[in-house]
mmCIF file of C-alpha atoms and ligand atoms in Angstrom:
data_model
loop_
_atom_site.group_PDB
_atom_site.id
_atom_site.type_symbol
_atom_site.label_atom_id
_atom_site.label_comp_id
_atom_site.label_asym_id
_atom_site.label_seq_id
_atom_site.Cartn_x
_atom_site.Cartn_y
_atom_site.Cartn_z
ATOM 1 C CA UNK A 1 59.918 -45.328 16.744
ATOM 2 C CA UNK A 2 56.567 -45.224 18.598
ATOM 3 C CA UNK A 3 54.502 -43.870 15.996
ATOM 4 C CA UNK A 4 55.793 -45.876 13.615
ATOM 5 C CA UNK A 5 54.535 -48.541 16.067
ATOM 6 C CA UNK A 6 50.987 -46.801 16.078
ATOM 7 C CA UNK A 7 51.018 -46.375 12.353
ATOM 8 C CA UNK A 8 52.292 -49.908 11.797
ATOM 9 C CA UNK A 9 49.612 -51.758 14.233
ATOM 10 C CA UNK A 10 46.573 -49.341 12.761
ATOM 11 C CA UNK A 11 47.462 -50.322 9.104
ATOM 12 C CA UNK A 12 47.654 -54.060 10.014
ATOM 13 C CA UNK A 13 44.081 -54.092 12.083
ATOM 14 C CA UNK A 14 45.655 -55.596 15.125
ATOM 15 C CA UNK A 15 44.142 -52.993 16.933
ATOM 16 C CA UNK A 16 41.641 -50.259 16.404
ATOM 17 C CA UNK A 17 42.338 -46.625 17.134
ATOM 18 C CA UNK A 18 39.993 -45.899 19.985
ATOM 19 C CA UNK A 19 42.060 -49.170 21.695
ATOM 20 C CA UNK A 20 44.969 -46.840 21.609
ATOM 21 C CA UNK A 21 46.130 -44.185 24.165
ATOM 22 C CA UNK A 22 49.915 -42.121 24.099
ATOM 23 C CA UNK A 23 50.948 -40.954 26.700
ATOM 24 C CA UNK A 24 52.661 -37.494 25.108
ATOM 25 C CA UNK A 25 53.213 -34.383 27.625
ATOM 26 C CA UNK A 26 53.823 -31.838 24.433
ATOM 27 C CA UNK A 27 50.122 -30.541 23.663
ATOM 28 C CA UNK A 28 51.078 -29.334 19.887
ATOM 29 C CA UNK A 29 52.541 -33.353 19.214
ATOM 30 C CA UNK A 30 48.648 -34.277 21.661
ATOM 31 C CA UNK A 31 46.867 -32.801 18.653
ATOM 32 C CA UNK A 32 49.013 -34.126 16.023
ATOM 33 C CA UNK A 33 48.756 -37.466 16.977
ATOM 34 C CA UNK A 34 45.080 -37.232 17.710
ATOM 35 C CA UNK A 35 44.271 -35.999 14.403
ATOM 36 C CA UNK A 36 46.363 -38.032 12.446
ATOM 37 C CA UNK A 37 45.407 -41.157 14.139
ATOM 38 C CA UNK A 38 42.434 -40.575 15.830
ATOM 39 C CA UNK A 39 43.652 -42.190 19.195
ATOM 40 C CA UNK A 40 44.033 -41.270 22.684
ATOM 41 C CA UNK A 41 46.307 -39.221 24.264
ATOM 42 C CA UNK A 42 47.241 -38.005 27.394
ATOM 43 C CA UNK A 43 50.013 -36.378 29.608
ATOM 44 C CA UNK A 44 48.542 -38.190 33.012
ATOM 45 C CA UNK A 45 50.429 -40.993 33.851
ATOM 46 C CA UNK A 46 47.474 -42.366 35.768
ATOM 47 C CA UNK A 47 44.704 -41.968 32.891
ATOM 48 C CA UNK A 48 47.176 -43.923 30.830
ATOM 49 C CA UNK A 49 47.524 -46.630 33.378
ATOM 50 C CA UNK A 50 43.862 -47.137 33.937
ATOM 51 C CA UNK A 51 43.341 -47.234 29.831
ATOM 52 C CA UNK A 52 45.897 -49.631 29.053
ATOM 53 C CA UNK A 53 46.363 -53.340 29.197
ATOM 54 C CA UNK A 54 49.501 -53.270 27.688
ATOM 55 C CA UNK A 55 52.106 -50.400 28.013
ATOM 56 C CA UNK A 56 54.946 -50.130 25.310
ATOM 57 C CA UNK A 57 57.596 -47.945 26.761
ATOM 58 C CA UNK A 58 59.326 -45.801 24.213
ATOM 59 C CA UNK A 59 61.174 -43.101 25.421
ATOM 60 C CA UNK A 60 65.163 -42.941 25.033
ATOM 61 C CA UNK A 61 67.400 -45.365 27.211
ATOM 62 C CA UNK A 62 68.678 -42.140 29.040
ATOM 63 C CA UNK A 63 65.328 -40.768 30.433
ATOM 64 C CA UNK A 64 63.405 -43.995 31.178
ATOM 65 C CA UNK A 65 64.193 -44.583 34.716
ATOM 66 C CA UNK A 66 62.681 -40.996 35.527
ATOM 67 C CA UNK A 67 60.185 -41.624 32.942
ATOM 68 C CA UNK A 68 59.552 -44.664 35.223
ATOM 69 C CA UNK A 69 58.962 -43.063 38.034
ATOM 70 C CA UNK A 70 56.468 -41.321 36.437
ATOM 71 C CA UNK A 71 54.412 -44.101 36.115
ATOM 72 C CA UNK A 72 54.916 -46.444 39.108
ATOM 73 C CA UNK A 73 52.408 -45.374 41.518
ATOM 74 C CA UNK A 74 50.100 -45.960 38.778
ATOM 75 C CA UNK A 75 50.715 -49.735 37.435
ATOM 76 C CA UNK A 76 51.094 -52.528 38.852
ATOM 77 C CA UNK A 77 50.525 -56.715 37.739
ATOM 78 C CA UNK A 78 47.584 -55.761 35.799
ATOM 79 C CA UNK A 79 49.298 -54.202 33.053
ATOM 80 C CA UNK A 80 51.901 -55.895 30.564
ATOM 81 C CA UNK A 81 54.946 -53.529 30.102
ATOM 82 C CA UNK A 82 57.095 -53.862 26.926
ATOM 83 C CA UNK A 83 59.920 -52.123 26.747
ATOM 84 C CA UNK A 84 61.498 -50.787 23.575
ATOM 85 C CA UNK A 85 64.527 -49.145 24.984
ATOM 86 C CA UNK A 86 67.569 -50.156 23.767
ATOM 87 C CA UNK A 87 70.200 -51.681 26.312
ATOM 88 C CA UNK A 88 67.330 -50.909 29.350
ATOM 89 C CA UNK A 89 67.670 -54.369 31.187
ATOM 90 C CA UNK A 90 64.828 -55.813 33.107
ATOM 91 C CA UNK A 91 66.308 -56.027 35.872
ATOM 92 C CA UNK A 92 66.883 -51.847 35.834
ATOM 93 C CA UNK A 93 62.858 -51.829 35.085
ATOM 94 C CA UNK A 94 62.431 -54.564 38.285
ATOM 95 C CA UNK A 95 64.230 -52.279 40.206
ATOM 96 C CA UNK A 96 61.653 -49.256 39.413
ATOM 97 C CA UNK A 97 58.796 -51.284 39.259
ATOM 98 C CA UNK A 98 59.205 -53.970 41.473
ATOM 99 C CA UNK A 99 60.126 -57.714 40.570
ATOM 100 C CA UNK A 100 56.583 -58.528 40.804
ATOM 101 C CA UNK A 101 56.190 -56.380 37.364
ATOM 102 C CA UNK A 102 55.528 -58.143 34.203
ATOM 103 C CA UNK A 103 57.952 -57.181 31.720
ATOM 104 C CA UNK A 104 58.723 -57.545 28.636
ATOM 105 C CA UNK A 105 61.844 -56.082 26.384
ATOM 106 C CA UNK A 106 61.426 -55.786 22.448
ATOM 107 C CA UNK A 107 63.999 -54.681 20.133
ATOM 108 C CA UNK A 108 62.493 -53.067 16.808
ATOM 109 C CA UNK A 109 63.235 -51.570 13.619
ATOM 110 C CA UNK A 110 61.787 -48.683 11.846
ATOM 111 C CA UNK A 111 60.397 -50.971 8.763
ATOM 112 C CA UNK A 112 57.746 -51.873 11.001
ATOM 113 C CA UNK A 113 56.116 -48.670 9.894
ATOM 114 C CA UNK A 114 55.516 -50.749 6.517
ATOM 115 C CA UNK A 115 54.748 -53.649 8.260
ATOM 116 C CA UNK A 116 58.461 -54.993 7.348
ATOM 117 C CA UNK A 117 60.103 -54.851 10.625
ATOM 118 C CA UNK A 118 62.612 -57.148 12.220
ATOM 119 C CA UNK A 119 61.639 -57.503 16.217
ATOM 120 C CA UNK A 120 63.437 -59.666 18.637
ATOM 121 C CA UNK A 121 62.107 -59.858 22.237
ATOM 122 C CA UNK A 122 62.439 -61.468 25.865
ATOM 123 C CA UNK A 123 60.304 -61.254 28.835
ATOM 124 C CA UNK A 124 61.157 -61.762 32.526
ATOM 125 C CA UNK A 125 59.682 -64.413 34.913
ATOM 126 C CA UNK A 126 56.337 -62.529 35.746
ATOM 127 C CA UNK A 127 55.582 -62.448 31.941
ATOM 128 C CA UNK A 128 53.519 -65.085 31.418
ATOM 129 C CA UNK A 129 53.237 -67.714 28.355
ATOM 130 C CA UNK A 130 50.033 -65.278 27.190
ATOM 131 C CA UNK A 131 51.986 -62.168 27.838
ATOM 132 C CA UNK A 132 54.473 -63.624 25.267
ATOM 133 C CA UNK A 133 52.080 -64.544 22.734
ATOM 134 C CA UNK A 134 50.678 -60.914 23.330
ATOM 135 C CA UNK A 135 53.947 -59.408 22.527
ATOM 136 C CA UNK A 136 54.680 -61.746 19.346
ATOM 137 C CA UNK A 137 51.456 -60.937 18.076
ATOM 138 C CA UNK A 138 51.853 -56.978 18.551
ATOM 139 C CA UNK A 139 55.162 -57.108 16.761
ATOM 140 C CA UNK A 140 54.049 -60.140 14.186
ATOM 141 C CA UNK A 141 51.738 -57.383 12.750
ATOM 142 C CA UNK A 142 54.408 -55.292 11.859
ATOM 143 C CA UNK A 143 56.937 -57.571 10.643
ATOM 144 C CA UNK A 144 58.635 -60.441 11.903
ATOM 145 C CA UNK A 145 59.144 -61.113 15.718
ATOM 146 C CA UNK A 146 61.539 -63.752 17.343
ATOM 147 C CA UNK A 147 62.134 -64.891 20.423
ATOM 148 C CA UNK A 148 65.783 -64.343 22.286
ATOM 149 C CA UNK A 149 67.997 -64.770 25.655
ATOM 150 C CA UNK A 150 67.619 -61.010 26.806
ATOM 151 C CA UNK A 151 71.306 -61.249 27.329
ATOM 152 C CA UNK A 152 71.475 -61.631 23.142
ATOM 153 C CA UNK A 153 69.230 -57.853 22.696
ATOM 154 C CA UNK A 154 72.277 -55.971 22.757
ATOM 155 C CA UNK A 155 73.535 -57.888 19.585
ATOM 156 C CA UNK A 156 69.570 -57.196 18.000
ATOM 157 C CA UNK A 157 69.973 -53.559 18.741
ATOM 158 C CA UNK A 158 73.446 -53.271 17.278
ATOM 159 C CA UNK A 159 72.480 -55.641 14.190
ATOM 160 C CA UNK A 160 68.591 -55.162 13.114
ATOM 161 C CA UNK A 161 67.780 -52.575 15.336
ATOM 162 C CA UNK A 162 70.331 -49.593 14.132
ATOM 163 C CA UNK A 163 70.620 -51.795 10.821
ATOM 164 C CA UNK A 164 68.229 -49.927 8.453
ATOM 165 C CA UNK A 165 70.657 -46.703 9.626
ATOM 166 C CA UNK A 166 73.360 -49.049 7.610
ATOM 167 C CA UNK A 167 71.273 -49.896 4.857
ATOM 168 C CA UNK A 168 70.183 -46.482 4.108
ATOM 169 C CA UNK A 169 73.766 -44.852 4.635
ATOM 170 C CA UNK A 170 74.874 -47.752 1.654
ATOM 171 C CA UNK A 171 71.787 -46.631 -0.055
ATOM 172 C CA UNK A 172 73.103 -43.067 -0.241
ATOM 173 C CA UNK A 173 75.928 -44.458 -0.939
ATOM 174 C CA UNK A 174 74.968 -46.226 -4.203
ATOM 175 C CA UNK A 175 73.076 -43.224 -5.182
ATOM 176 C CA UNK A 176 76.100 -41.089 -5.444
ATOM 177 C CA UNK A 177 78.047 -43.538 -7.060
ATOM 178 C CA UNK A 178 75.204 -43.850 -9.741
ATOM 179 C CA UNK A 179 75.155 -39.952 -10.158
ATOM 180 C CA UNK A 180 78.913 -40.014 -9.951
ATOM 181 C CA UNK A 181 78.865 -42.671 -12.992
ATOM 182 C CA UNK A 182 76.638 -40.370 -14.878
ATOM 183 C CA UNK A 183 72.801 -40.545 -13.748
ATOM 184 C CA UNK A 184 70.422 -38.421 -12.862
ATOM 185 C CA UNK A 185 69.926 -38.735 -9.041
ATOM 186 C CA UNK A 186 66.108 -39.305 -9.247
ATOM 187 C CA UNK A 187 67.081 -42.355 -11.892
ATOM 188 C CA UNK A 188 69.864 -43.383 -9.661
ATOM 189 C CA UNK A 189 67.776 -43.199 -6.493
ATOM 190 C CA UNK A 190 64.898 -45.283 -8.438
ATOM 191 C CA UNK A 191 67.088 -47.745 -9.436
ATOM 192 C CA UNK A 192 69.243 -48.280 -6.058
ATOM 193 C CA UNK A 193 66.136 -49.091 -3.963
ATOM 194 C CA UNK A 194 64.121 -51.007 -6.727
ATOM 195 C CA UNK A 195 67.708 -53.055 -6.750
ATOM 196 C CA UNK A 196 68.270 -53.628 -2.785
ATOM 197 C CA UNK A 197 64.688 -54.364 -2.095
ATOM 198 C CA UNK A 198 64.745 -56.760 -5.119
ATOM 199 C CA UNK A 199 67.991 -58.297 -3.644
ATOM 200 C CA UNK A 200 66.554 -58.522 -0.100
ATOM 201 C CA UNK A 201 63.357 -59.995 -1.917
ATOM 202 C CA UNK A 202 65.330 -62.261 -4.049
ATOM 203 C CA UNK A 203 67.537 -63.634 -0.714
ATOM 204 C CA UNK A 204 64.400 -64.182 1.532
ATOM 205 C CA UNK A 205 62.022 -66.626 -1.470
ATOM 206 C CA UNK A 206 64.479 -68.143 -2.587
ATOM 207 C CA UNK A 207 66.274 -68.602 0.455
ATOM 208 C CA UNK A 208 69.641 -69.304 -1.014
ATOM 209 C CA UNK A 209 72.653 -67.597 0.713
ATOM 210 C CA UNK A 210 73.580 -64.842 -0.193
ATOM 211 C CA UNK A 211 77.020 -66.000 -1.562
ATOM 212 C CA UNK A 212 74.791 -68.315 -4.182
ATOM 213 C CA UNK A 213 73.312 -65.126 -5.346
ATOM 214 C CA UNK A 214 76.311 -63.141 -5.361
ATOM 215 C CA UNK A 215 77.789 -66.173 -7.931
ATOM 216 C CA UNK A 216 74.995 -65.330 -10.170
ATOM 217 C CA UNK A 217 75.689 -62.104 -10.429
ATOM 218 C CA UNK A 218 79.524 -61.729 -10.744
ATOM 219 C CA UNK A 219 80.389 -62.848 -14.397
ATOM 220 C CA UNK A 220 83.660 -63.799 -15.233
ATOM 221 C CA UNK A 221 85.975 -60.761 -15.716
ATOM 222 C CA UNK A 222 83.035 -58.947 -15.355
ATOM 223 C CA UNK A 223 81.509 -55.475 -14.047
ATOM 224 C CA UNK A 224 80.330 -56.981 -10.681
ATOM 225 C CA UNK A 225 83.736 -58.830 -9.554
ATOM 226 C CA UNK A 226 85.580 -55.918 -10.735
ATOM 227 C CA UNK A 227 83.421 -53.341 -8.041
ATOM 228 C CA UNK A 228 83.298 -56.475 -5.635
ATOM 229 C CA UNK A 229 87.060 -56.025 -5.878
ATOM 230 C CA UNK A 230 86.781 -52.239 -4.806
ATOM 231 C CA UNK A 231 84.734 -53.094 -1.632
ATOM 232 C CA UNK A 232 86.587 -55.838 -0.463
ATOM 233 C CA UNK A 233 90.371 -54.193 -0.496
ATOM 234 C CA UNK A 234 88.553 -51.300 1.319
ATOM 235 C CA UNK A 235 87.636 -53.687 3.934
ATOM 236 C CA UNK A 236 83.793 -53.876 3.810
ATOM 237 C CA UNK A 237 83.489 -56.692 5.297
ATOM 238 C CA UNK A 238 85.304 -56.221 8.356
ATOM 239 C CA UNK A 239 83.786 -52.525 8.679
ATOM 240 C CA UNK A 240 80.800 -53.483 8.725
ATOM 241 C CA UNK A 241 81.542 -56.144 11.338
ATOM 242 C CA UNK A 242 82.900 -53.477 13.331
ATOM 243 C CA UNK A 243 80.231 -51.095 12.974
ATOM 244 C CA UNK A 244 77.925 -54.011 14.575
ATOM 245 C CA UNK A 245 79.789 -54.848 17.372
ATOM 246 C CA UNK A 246 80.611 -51.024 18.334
ATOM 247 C CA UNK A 247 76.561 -50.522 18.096
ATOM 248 C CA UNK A 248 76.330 -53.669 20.741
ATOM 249 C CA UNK A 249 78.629 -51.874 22.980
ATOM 250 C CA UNK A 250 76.429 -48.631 22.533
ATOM 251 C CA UNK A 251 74.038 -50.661 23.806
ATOM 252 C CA UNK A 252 75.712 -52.066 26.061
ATOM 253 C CA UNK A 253 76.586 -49.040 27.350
ATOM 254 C CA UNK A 254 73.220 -47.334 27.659
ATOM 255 C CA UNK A 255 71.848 -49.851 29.753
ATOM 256 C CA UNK A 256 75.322 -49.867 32.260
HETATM 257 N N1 LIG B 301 64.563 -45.063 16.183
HETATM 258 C C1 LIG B 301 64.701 -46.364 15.983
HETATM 259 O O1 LIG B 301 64.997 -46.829 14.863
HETATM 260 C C2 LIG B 301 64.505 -47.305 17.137
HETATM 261 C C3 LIG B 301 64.357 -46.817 18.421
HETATM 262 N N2 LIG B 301 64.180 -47.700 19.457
HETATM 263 C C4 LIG B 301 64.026 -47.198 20.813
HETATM 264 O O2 LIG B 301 62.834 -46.432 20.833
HETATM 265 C C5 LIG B 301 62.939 -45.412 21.813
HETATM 266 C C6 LIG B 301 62.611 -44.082 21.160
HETATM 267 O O3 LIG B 301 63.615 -43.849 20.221
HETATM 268 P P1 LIG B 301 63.329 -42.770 19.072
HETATM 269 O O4 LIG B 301 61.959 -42.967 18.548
HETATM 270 O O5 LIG B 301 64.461 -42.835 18.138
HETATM 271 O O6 LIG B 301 63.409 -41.405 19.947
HETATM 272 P P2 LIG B 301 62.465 -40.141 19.834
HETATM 273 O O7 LIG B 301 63.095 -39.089 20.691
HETATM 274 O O8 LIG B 301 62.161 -39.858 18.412
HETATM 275 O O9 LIG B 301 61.083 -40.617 20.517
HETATM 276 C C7 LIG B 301 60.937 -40.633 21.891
HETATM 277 C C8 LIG B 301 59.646 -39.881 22.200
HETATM 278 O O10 LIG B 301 59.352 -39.955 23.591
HETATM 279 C C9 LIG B 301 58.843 -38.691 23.976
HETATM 280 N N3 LIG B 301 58.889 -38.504 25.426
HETATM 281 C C10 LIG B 301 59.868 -37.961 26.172
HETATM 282 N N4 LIG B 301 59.510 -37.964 27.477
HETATM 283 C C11 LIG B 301 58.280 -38.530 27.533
HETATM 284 C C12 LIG B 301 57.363 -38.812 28.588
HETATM 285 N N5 LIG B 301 57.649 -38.509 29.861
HETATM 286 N N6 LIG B 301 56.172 -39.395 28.299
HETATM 287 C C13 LIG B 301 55.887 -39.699 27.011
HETATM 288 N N7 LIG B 301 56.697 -39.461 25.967
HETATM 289 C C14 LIG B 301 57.880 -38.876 26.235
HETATM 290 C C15 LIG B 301 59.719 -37.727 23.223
HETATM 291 O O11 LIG B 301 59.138 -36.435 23.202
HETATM 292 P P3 LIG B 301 60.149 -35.191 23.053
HETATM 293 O O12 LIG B 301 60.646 -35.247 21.634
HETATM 294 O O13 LIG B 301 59.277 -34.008 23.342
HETATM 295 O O14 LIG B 301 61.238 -35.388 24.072
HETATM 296 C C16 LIG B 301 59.750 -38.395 21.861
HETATM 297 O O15 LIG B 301 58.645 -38.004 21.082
HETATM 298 C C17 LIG B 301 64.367 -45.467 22.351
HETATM 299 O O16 LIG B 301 64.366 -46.156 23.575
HETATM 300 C C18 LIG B 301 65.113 -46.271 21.296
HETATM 301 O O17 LIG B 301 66.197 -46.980 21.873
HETATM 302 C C19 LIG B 301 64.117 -49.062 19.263
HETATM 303 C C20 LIG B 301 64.256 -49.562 18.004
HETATM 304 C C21 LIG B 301 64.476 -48.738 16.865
HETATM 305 O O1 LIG B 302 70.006 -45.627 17.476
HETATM 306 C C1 LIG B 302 69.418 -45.988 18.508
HETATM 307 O O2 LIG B 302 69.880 -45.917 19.650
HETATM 308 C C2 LIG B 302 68.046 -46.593 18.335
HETATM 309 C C3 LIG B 302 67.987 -48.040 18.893
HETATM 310 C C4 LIG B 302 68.066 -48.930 17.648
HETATM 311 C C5 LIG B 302 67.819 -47.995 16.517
HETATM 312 N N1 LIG B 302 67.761 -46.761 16.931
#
């Protein structure tokens, strides 16, 4: 999720390459990321504090408070820290880095690498109004970027933030029922993403709900009601419910 971060903000200008520095302690991924980018890197968590501004934490929930400790001899109220972690509170970050940290948590999805994500964020009482403003812009440039109670991120993570893993499981899905109806999987695969981001296109400029747009689709006796029919005594609706709130608790979880 980082470097779709990097290759999100470089393809929206917010910032320039030479403005960016990873902190990556693998030397094969240090050349990969400096030749495919062109950007800093280093595996000195005090050259990366005295580089950055801003620091956008990315590692997994289950090594960040050692990842943490890495780092907190060398920052301090100078530098913004954003958080991408799911279920890492700010409070477990406080307690590493000290309450006097500025700290900010952002919950992000993978479409930000085609500057189409879905970010949600909330910052602590050290981050100030500008920090904020920092952070919506970072994650404005790669999508869209709202503003929640930090106790609501667990939801984010479990809805937007593991939701394209949804989207493209019922993409697959689709796929195989095209091919299983008879298509060629390339034409199936062509068709099923042309159709869902079409849909998703169709639901966000028109802004009608999505039940609207369902009407004009199912005809009478028709195809669509009849597969609608399908989903619904299989209990998609109340799967995918599930599968949301389970993902919360996940996230809950990680950050218990
Ligand atoms: N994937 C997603 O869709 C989303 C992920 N997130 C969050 O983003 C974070 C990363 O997730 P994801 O990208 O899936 O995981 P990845 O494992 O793909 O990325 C984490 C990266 O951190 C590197 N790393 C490990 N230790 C250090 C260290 N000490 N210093 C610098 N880098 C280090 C890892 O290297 P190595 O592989 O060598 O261990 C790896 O490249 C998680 O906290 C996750 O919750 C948030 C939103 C969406
Ligand atoms: O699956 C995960 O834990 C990460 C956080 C949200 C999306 N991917």
């Amino acid at each position: 999720m980082g470097e779709a971060l990097i290759r999100g903000m470089l393809k929206a200008e917010l910032v320039t390459a030479e403005k960016i520095m990873v902190a990556e302690p693998d030397s094969s991924r240090q050349q990969y990321l400096t030749s495919q980018y062109g950007i800093g890197v280093t595996a000195l968590p005090g050259e990366l504090a005295s580089f950055a501004q801003v620091v956008i934490l990315a590692v997994k929930p289950q090594i960040m408070e050692p990842v943490l400790q890495q780092y907190v001899a060398h920052l301090d109220e100078s530098h913004l820290i954003i958080s991408i972690a799911a279920g890492v509170t700010i409070a477990a970050m406080e307690g590493v880095l000290g309450d006097s940290a500025r700290i900010i948590r952002v919950m992000p999805n993978t479409p930000a690498l085609v500057l189409a994500g879905a970010s949600a964020l909330s910052g602590n009482r050290r981050a100030s109004e500008e920090d904020m403003e920092t952070a919506k812009a970072l994650f404005s440039a790669v999508g869209i970027c709202v503003e929640v109670a930090e106790n609501l991120l667990d939801a984010v993570t479990g809805l937007s933030g593991s939701g394209p893993g949804y989207v493209f499981t019922f993409i697959e899905a689709m796929v195989d029922g095209g091919v299983l109806a008879g298509l060629p999987r390339p034409v199936a695969e062509q068709l099923v993403l042309q159709t869902v981001y079409g849909s998703a296109r169709l639901a966000l400029e028109t802004g009608e709900p999505a039940a609207v747009l369902k009407g004009r689709v199912t005809s009478p006796g028709g195809t669509t009601i009849t597969g609608i029919q399908v989903l619904e005594e299989a209990g998609l609706r109340g799967t995918v419910m599930t599968a949301i709130e389970a993902a919360t608790q996940r996230s809950r979880d990680l950050g218990s």
